[in-house]
């Protein structure tokens, strides 16, 4: 058998993003953590971790992480089958997901599941490329994102699509667009963009026949994006779930009539094939629940 | 004079987190960007950038970034003084701030400022240590965070405090706490924690006389944190601004009577001393406005 004390030290350093916090989490000294990692590396004959801030696993380190995450899930299954093994701790499930899901439908969707299975969630917010990289690296058990392509050993299931609407505040449309929405006026008024990988506003402009750069704020926060739109700082595409109440009150209005104001973004649930019973239960739960918030694709 | 074409290549690679996106942003080929960085390094006789993903500036690279950010701000001042120099582009101001501010009071507070000065914001969400590291590295012009200690060359101004309240949903209190809030019951029920650096829930438990570990979900999203609390996944400390409506509706309730349910977290606005007129104007604006959302300290 592997020495799981050593593997746990590695996993905790990566999850906690540092030796000091890993030591706190495991109730060990920092030098004990450091020795365990060094011992692991001595046995393997190669480094498992790049010592930078935060520490990054090497290729072989990632394979170890992938392994230990799977072992933990299997242990969880075993504890449910053999309740006397249960040490009173709750399961932890690490998942990567997109910011807009976490800000809107994710919590109501998984609430009953977490209560039933006594699961604690470690959620990481990532765009799809980084999320899938974390899957591949064995850092997360599941990933909710826009890519239909599973990584090796995993499955991707279509859950439906998140509906986005191009919106702005009435004051913004008055001030910046002179009351009329055209591609040229939009390009000259500030948009809001989540980050360098957010192409949704660009897709919307392309549909209007406009290619090229346009003014934009950068706002890497789902709720910040909503607040900036609501307060007339820019226009942008908001999840319908998030814009609903403000649209009903007239505080936000669609930039164009339907269907032109709408972009549907499909979401896929990536999960390991052999991730154990609890991950399989979450997958069934998501398939069952997602239709309440996502539109059919 | 420096060759600012080379410095701009460096700054764009760091801001856009990659050579490919920097090339897109500047309308150049990737190899042109790469050559400019190499030329810069040849002149300096040392590397300015660690080629990893995303690329990270070296110590000397950071000094160059600090310089170019300041030059850009000064150029902005000059353009306002000499309007014929104005090339029609809006100013960009890069600021780091805490997630809860961006999710609540920041957008309404800066809206009028951005419109008056035609400023576009590049916002990065960081906890205070990373935010101040970005200040020091010259990557941001300002930083809103909980530390009162300015980095060299900068000032920190107290804006007031964000008020947090310990809350949970009535269903959560019924299910997990059996209707009664005690430190022991809270420790046995899931909390919600923003990330490894979020000690707010720990501070609250310490005030109740409880030291040590407790169950928690990790949720690195301000709105996700709110949604998880609202949907009964855990208890946590929410910004009063964010919990207001749900508390008024009875969908969230305070865990303890005042003042025990409250923790006030001071916020400081860090900004360069010689950051130019636009940064000074934002600073005046924030000092003037923050009292509408923050409580006096």
XYZ file of C-alpha atoms in Angstrom:
594
model
C 0.000 0.000 0.000
C 0.976 3.608 -0.497
C 1.748 5.686 2.548
C -1.416 7.788 2.619
C -0.038 10.138 5.267
C 2.385 11.372 2.612
C -0.290 11.617 -0.078
C -2.626 13.498 2.279
C 0.156 16.017 2.960
C 0.496 16.597 -0.785
C -3.265 16.871 -1.349
C -3.707 19.295 1.553
C -0.845 21.570 0.436
C -2.429 21.818 -3.026
C -6.001 22.260 -1.750
C -5.030 24.802 0.905
C -2.618 26.522 -1.476
C 0.329 26.542 0.890
C 2.383 24.670 3.467
C 1.341 26.892 6.357
C -2.387 26.439 5.848
C -1.924 22.723 5.127
C -0.137 22.422 8.475
C -3.021 24.221 10.225
C -5.599 22.018 8.504
C -3.846 18.757 9.376
C -2.850 19.914 12.854
C 0.852 19.351 12.087
C 3.908 21.585 12.061
C 4.994 23.121 8.778
C 8.261 21.194 8.919
C 6.356 17.909 9.342
C 4.386 18.663 6.185
C 7.569 19.581 4.398
C 9.280 16.352 5.479
C 6.372 14.242 4.272
C 6.496 15.844 0.844
C 10.275 15.368 0.689
C 9.926 11.728 1.721
C 7.351 11.202 -1.015
C 9.742 12.761 -3.526
C 12.661 10.664 -2.287
C 10.616 7.492 -2.814
C 9.464 8.538 -6.271
C 12.853 9.892 -7.278
C 11.277 13.063 -8.668
C 9.526 16.205 -7.400
C 5.759 16.165 -6.821
C 5.366 19.879 -6.209
C 6.769 23.110 -7.656
C 7.632 25.309 -4.660
C 5.986 28.530 -5.733
C 3.087 30.482 -4.321
C 0.650 28.765 -4.483
C 2.481 25.420 -4.851
C 1.712 23.607 -8.108
C 1.788 19.803 -8.518
C 4.115 18.331 -11.134
C 2.786 15.821 -13.677
C 3.479 12.927 -11.316
C 2.063 14.958 -8.404
C -1.159 15.395 -10.363
C -1.429 11.645 -10.907
C -1.098 11.123 -7.154
C -3.768 13.750 -6.464
C -6.124 12.119 -8.912
C -5.577 8.811 -7.140
C -6.120 10.123 -3.621
C -9.296 11.987 -4.586
C -10.725 8.729 -5.955
C -9.661 6.797 -2.860
C -11.418 9.350 -0.674
C -14.641 8.995 -2.634
C -14.444 5.206 -2.387
C -13.835 5.491 1.364
C -16.989 7.567 1.570
C -18.940 4.780 -0.117
C -17.485 2.200 2.212
C -18.391 4.238 5.281
C -21.984 4.429 4.166
C -22.034 0.643 3.685
C -20.262 -0.035 6.993
C -21.659 2.608 9.331
C -19.446 1.547 12.248
C -16.471 2.777 10.237
C -18.015 6.254 10.198
C -15.804 8.641 12.143
C -18.446 11.319 12.419
C -16.922 13.556 9.785
C -18.990 14.646 6.837
C -17.990 13.947 3.248
C -16.293 16.724 1.333
C -16.914 16.986 -2.379
C -14.762 19.327 -4.443
C -16.401 20.735 -7.565
C -15.464 23.442 -10.051
C -18.274 25.497 -11.532
C -18.939 28.677 -13.456
C -19.576 31.854 -11.463
C -23.060 32.490 -12.871
C -24.354 29.058 -11.845
C -23.020 29.476 -8.322
C -24.641 32.923 -8.133
C -28.048 31.679 -9.274
C -29.430 28.111 -9.491
C -26.664 25.930 -7.992
C -27.475 26.417 -4.281
C -31.236 25.750 -4.533
C -30.471 22.799 -6.826
C -28.017 21.019 -4.507
C -29.497 22.009 -1.131
C -31.612 18.863 -0.614
C -28.769 16.628 -1.842
C -26.266 18.071 0.653
C -28.698 17.623 3.514
C -29.627 14.036 2.591
C -26.024 12.849 2.150
C -24.457 15.135 4.816
C -22.053 16.435 2.181
C -19.901 19.549 2.514
C -19.026 21.251 -0.762
C -15.620 22.685 -1.638
C -16.565 24.894 -4.531
C -14.057 26.504 -6.856
C -15.122 29.078 -9.421
C -13.316 28.607 -12.712
C -13.880 29.195 -16.381
C -14.241 25.969 -18.318
C -10.620 25.506 -19.421
C -9.254 25.829 -15.893
C -12.133 23.785 -14.478
C -11.383 20.884 -16.798
C -7.666 21.217 -16.076
C -8.533 20.748 -12.406
C -10.572 17.638 -13.327
C -7.597 16.267 -15.220
C -5.305 17.092 -12.294
C -7.579 15.211 -9.906
C -8.261 18.344 -7.867
C -12.043 18.203 -8.294
C -14.553 15.379 -8.555
C -16.889 17.275 -10.864
C -16.977 20.335 -13.083
C -19.961 22.318 -14.314
C -19.009 24.205 -17.466
C -19.733 24.924 -21.112
C -17.540 22.272 -22.689
C -19.152 19.042 -23.939
C -15.793 17.233 -24.103
C -15.005 15.059 -21.074
C -11.432 14.527 -19.900
C -10.072 10.956 -19.867
C -11.893 8.827 -17.297
C -14.818 11.230 -16.963
C -18.299 11.658 -18.456
C -20.001 14.900 -19.528
C -23.803 15.157 -19.364
C -25.838 17.995 -20.906
C -27.981 19.575 -18.169
C -29.655 22.275 -20.265
C -28.722 25.856 -21.049
C -28.443 29.017 -19.041
C -30.422 31.783 -20.700
C -28.740 35.179 -20.919
C -30.413 38.446 -21.853
C -28.770 41.616 -23.089
C -29.904 44.292 -20.660
C -29.156 47.801 -19.413
C -30.759 50.308 -17.068
C -33.215 52.802 -18.585
C -30.882 55.651 -17.457
C -27.954 54.028 -19.278
C -29.963 53.676 -22.503
C -30.975 57.327 -22.227
C -27.510 58.691 -21.367
C -25.187 56.545 -23.454
C -27.368 55.342 -26.340
C -29.541 58.412 -26.715
C -32.557 56.192 -26.239
C -31.919 53.973 -29.253
C -30.066 50.645 -29.371
C -27.853 50.164 -32.419
C -24.612 48.227 -32.783
C -22.665 51.448 -33.391
C -24.037 53.166 -30.306
C -23.424 50.082 -28.165
C -19.822 49.920 -29.370
C -19.300 53.529 -28.273
C -20.860 53.002 -24.837
C -19.252 50.966 -22.055
C -20.081 47.264 -21.910
C -19.376 45.050 -18.918
C -17.245 41.949 -19.470
C -16.573 39.303 -16.811
C -12.949 38.693 -17.807
C -10.646 38.032 -20.747
C -12.387 34.691 -21.456
C -15.933 36.070 -21.437
C -16.921 36.318 -25.122
C -20.680 36.636 -24.553
C -20.834 40.376 -25.192
C -18.661 39.901 -28.281
C -21.030 37.186 -29.570
C -23.966 39.528 -29.060
C -22.209 42.333 -30.963
C -21.245 39.894 -33.745
C -24.914 38.905 -34.095
C -25.635 42.603 -34.648
C -23.030 42.608 -37.422
C -20.363 44.395 -35.371
C -16.871 42.896 -35.283
C -13.943 44.362 -33.415
C -13.124 45.984 -30.121
C -15.544 47.936 -27.948
C -15.286 49.801 -24.670
C -15.787 47.686 -21.579
C -15.369 47.488 -17.844
C -13.881 44.258 -16.493
C -15.828 42.797 -13.573
C -14.886 39.273 -12.458
C -17.852 38.869 -10.095
C -21.292 37.654 -11.025
C -23.082 39.842 -8.496
C -20.760 42.787 -9.251
C -21.692 42.426 -12.936
C -25.372 42.620 -11.994
C -24.831 45.610 -9.697
C -22.837 47.487 -12.352
C -25.584 46.920 -14.928
C -28.301 47.926 -12.461
C -26.406 51.108 -11.561
C -26.012 52.188 -15.170
C -22.267 51.649 -15.541
C -22.640 49.586 -18.690
C -24.660 47.116 -20.736
C -24.124 43.371 -20.663
C -25.587 39.892 -20.897
C -27.043 38.776 -17.585
C -28.448 35.371 -16.632
C -32.232 35.624 -16.932
C -32.458 34.113 -13.422
C -30.438 37.025 -12.060
C -32.131 39.802 -14.054
C -35.707 38.585 -13.491
C -36.741 40.768 -10.551
C -35.030 43.919 -11.830
C -36.664 43.417 -15.251
C -40.071 42.960 -13.618
C -39.562 46.232 -11.707
C -38.370 48.038 -14.856
C -34.921 48.704 -13.343
C -33.369 46.740 -16.213
C -34.735 46.485 -19.738
C -33.865 44.201 -22.649
C -31.731 45.878 -25.291
C -33.574 44.172 -28.149
C -36.896 42.352 -28.583
C -36.910 38.550 -28.324
C -35.339 36.408 -29.684
C -32.463 38.808 -30.497
C -31.851 39.775 -26.880
C -31.328 36.126 -25.853
C -28.236 33.904 -25.912
C -28.547 30.376 -24.487
C -25.329 28.856 -23.123
C -25.363 25.041 -22.704
C -23.993 23.621 -19.454
C -22.392 20.201 -19.001
C -21.800 18.274 -15.792
C -18.392 16.547 -15.903
C -17.812 13.774 -13.384
C -15.540 10.806 -12.970
C -16.862 7.481 -14.195
C -15.567 5.677 -11.108
C -16.135 8.483 -8.641
C -18.166 6.384 -6.224
C -21.775 6.402 -5.078
C -21.970 9.902 -3.674
C -20.786 11.493 -6.915
C -23.204 9.279 -8.858
C -26.023 10.429 -6.538
C -25.145 14.081 -7.114
C -25.146 13.438 -10.855
C -28.617 11.856 -10.720
C -29.815 14.734 -8.520
C -28.519 17.386 -10.955
C -30.083 15.639 -13.973
C -33.354 15.529 -12.062
C -33.268 19.145 -10.811
C -31.522 21.257 -13.462
C -34.631 21.573 -15.664
C -36.218 23.819 -13.030
C -33.662 26.547 -13.797
C -32.069 25.715 -17.135
C -33.812 25.772 -20.500
C -33.906 22.666 -22.711
C -31.292 22.534 -25.462
C 13.331 57.864 -23.059
C 12.272 54.257 -22.596
C 10.819 52.441 -25.543
C 7.178 52.349 -24.428
C 6.215 49.918 -27.190
C 8.274 47.322 -25.333
C 6.864 48.241 -21.932
C 3.302 48.140 -23.269
C 3.937 44.616 -24.598
C 5.051 43.557 -21.111
C 2.114 45.256 -19.371
C -0.415 43.752 -21.764
C 0.965 40.215 -21.434
C 0.643 40.481 -17.644
C -2.804 42.134 -17.679
C -4.214 39.752 -20.280
C -2.476 36.776 -18.653
C -0.920 35.441 -21.836
C 0.910 36.205 -25.065
C -1.984 35.207 -27.300
C -4.528 37.508 -25.676
C -1.955 40.310 -25.438
C -1.425 39.975 -29.187
C -5.193 40.169 -29.774
C -5.512 43.210 -27.513
C -2.693 45.132 -29.156
C -3.579 43.992 -32.680
C -0.132 42.422 -33.171
C 1.095 38.916 -33.935
C 2.138 36.719 -31.048
C 5.692 36.606 -32.355
C 5.817 40.422 -32.443
C 4.833 40.490 -28.753
C 7.413 37.829 -28.007
C 10.141 39.764 -29.825
C 9.356 42.963 -27.935
C 9.654 41.178 -24.609
C 12.937 39.564 -25.706
C 14.292 42.940 -26.855
C 13.383 44.442 -23.496
C 15.203 41.606 -21.737
C 18.240 41.938 -24.009
C 18.498 45.648 -23.117
C 18.109 45.020 -19.417
C 20.360 41.987 -19.406
C 17.851 40.000 -17.358
C 14.393 38.419 -17.729
C 11.276 40.509 -17.089
C 8.808 37.645 -17.239
C 8.632 34.033 -16.049
C 7.221 32.017 -18.980
C 4.539 30.087 -17.193
C 0.780 30.104 -17.452
C -0.179 32.838 -16.673
C 3.169 34.641 -17.159
C 4.508 36.252 -13.991
C 6.738 39.365 -13.939
C 10.171 39.109 -12.321
C 11.234 41.667 -9.702
C 12.596 43.983 -12.386
C 9.514 43.308 -14.532
C 7.338 44.449 -11.631
C 9.286 47.671 -11.340
C 8.678 48.344 -15.034
C 4.958 47.620 -14.627
C 4.758 49.989 -11.701
C 6.379 52.668 -13.827
C 4.161 52.213 -16.874
C 0.977 52.249 -14.804
C 2.013 55.609 -13.340
C 2.941 56.987 -16.769
C -0.492 55.983 -18.077
C -2.229 57.811 -15.230
C -0.124 60.930 -15.852
C -0.943 60.751 -19.572
C -4.605 60.695 -18.599
C -4.140 63.920 -16.632
C -2.330 65.560 -19.526
C -5.074 64.626 -21.982
C -7.671 66.244 -19.773
C -5.562 69.406 -19.630
C -4.833 69.390 -23.381
C -8.054 68.126 -24.929
C -6.640 68.115 -28.486
C -4.319 65.294 -27.365
C -7.389 63.214 -26.573
C -7.515 60.219 -28.888
C -11.100 59.360 -28.088
C -10.227 56.388 -25.897
C -11.527 56.219 -22.372
C -9.269 55.949 -19.355
C -8.827 52.522 -17.805
C -8.339 52.303 -14.064
C -7.266 48.985 -12.554
C -8.367 48.376 -8.984
C -8.327 45.375 -6.672
C -11.188 45.018 -4.221
C -12.836 42.525 -1.898
C -15.640 40.376 -3.308
C -18.295 41.574 -0.864
C -17.777 45.249 -1.746
C -18.025 44.504 -5.459
C -21.206 42.501 -4.837
C -22.880 45.271 -2.828
C -22.008 48.973 -2.522
C -19.104 49.484 -4.966
C -21.129 49.841 -8.209
C -23.662 52.380 -6.876
C -20.787 54.251 -5.202
C -18.603 54.641 -8.323
C -21.314 54.918 -10.980
C -21.468 58.745 -11.110
C -17.664 58.977 -11.011
C -17.216 56.648 -14.003
C -19.738 58.588 -16.020
C -18.280 62.019 -15.188
C -14.674 61.057 -15.961
C -15.474 58.547 -18.757
C -13.480 55.920 -16.869
C -13.550 52.181 -17.558
C -12.778 49.979 -14.568
C -10.593 46.868 -14.653
C -11.651 45.239 -11.429
C -9.831 42.331 -9.854
C -11.261 40.510 -6.865
C -8.581 39.638 -4.331
C -8.228 39.112 -0.642
C -6.180 41.833 1.014
C -2.752 40.183 0.911
C -2.913 39.502 -2.813
C -4.527 42.893 -3.492
C -1.680 44.708 -1.750
C 0.861 42.506 -3.542
C -0.692 43.710 -6.796
C -0.362 47.331 -5.582
C 3.303 46.730 -4.827
C 3.778 45.090 -8.219
C 2.261 48.092 -9.964
C -0.576 46.003 -11.389
C -3.351 48.085 -9.854
C -3.747 51.790 -9.087
C -5.896 51.236 -6.021
C -6.934 48.517 -3.623
C -9.963 48.318 -1.351
C -9.284 45.940 1.515
C -9.131 45.391 5.254
C -5.493 46.275 5.841
C -4.659 49.737 7.237
C -0.990 49.458 6.217
C -0.132 51.137 2.893
C 2.629 49.781 0.632
C 5.586 52.064 -0.123
C 4.515 55.051 -2.209
C 0.833 54.630 -1.391
C -1.686 55.992 1.107
C -4.435 54.096 2.932
C -7.623 55.914 3.963
C -10.272 54.483 6.298
C -13.649 54.554 4.491
C -15.759 52.986 7.246
C -16.711 49.412 8.015
C -18.800 46.802 6.316
C -21.336 45.404 8.736
C -21.769 41.629 8.750
C -24.550 39.700 10.440
C -24.571 36.045 11.394
C -27.632 34.621 9.674
C -29.291 31.394 8.577
C -32.611 30.378 7.086
C -35.431 29.443 9.496
C -35.453 25.923 7.976
C -31.717 25.547 8.666
C -32.149 26.620 12.299
C -34.979 24.122 12.667
C -33.235 21.205 10.924
C -29.628 21.579 12.006
C -29.829 23.484 15.293
C -33.095 22.056 16.592
C -34.406 25.586 16.856
C -31.800 26.827 19.318
C -28.519 28.614 18.571
C -25.592 27.553 20.745
C -21.885 27.406 19.938
C -21.890 23.603 20.229
C -24.831 23.160 17.863
C -23.337 25.637 15.370
C -20.049 23.724 15.401
C -21.912 20.520 14.537
C -23.901 22.093 11.693
C -22.380 23.195 8.378
C -21.106 26.766 8.152
C -20.268 28.525 4.899
C -16.769 29.931 4.491
C -15.627 32.040 1.517
C -12.143 30.527 1.317
C -9.071 29.584 3.352
C -8.449 33.258 4.231
C -11.984 33.987 5.421
C -11.781 33.983 9.252
C -15.090 35.770 9.875
C -17.018 32.647 10.873
C -14.103 31.600 13.092
C -14.128 35.036 14.787
C -17.851 34.688 15.415
C -17.388 31.227 16.950
C -14.483 32.512 19.060
C -16.749 35.261 20.422
C -19.113 32.500 21.503
C -16.220 30.873 23.345
C -15.693 28.115 20.763
C -12.163 27.515 19.464
C -11.214 24.871 16.950
C -12.437 23.391 13.712
C -16.055 23.230 12.575
C -17.861 21.830 9.553
C -18.046 24.159 6.580
C -18.742 24.430 2.897
C -16.253 26.469 0.857
C -17.896 28.994 -1.456
C -15.599 31.559 -3.115
C -18.449 33.694 -4.491
C -20.226 36.483 -2.684
C -23.578 35.826 -4.339
C -23.095 32.054 -4.064
C -22.509 32.507 -0.313
C -25.792 34.409 -0.069
C -27.675 31.810 -2.134
C -26.285 28.926 -0.075
C -27.374 30.635 3.164
C -30.788 31.476 1.737
C -31.280 27.871 0.608
C -30.461 26.439 4.007
C -27.101 24.833 3.179
C -25.341 26.489 6.081
C -24.997 29.442 8.420
C -22.589 32.322 7.830
C -21.796 35.992 8.196
C -23.365 37.999 5.389
C -22.927 41.694 4.608
C -25.950 43.494 6.065
C -26.389 45.204 2.676
C -26.782 41.806 1.024
C -28.988 40.194 3.672
C -31.326 43.182 4.101
C -34.198 42.170 1.847
C -34.149 38.490 2.815
C -34.127 39.480 6.515
C -37.065 41.846 5.957
C -38.990 38.982 4.288
C -38.058 36.568 7.082
C -36.169 34.280 4.663
C -33.018 34.832 6.730
C -32.896 35.476 10.470
C -30.111 36.659 12.771
C -28.515 33.859 14.799
C -28.201 36.039 17.893
C -29.710 39.282 19.152
C -27.766 42.507 18.554
C -24.981 43.350 19.154
C -23.749 39.722 19.305
C -24.873 38.900 15.774
C -22.821 41.772 14.299
C -19.175 41.982 13.213
C -17.965 45.229 11.630
C -15.017 44.900 9.231
C -13.126 48.158 8.502
C -12.273 48.907 4.873
C -9.326 50.975 3.652
C -8.794 52.550 0.249
C -5.156 52.177 -0.835
C -3.993 54.430 -3.661
C -0.714 55.746 -5.004
C 0.385 59.128 -3.735
C 1.431 60.253 -7.204
C -1.269 58.440 -9.117
C -2.487 61.503 -10.988
C -5.669 63.535 -10.959
C -8.145 60.830 -11.929
C -7.085 58.540 -9.084
C -7.213 61.515 -6.691
C -10.742 62.277 -7.936
C -11.836 58.686 -7.341
C -10.363 58.867 -3.842
C -12.293 62.088 -3.062
C -15.431 60.498 -4.522
C -15.099 57.364 -2.370
C -14.480 59.382 0.810
C -17.569 61.406 -0.019
C -19.826 58.442 -0.900
C -18.758 55.492 1.268
C -20.702 56.688 4.328
C -23.952 55.899 2.516
C -23.165 52.170 2.715
C -20.456 51.700 5.318
C -20.846 52.279 9.041
C -18.583 54.725 10.897
C -15.613 53.187 12.699
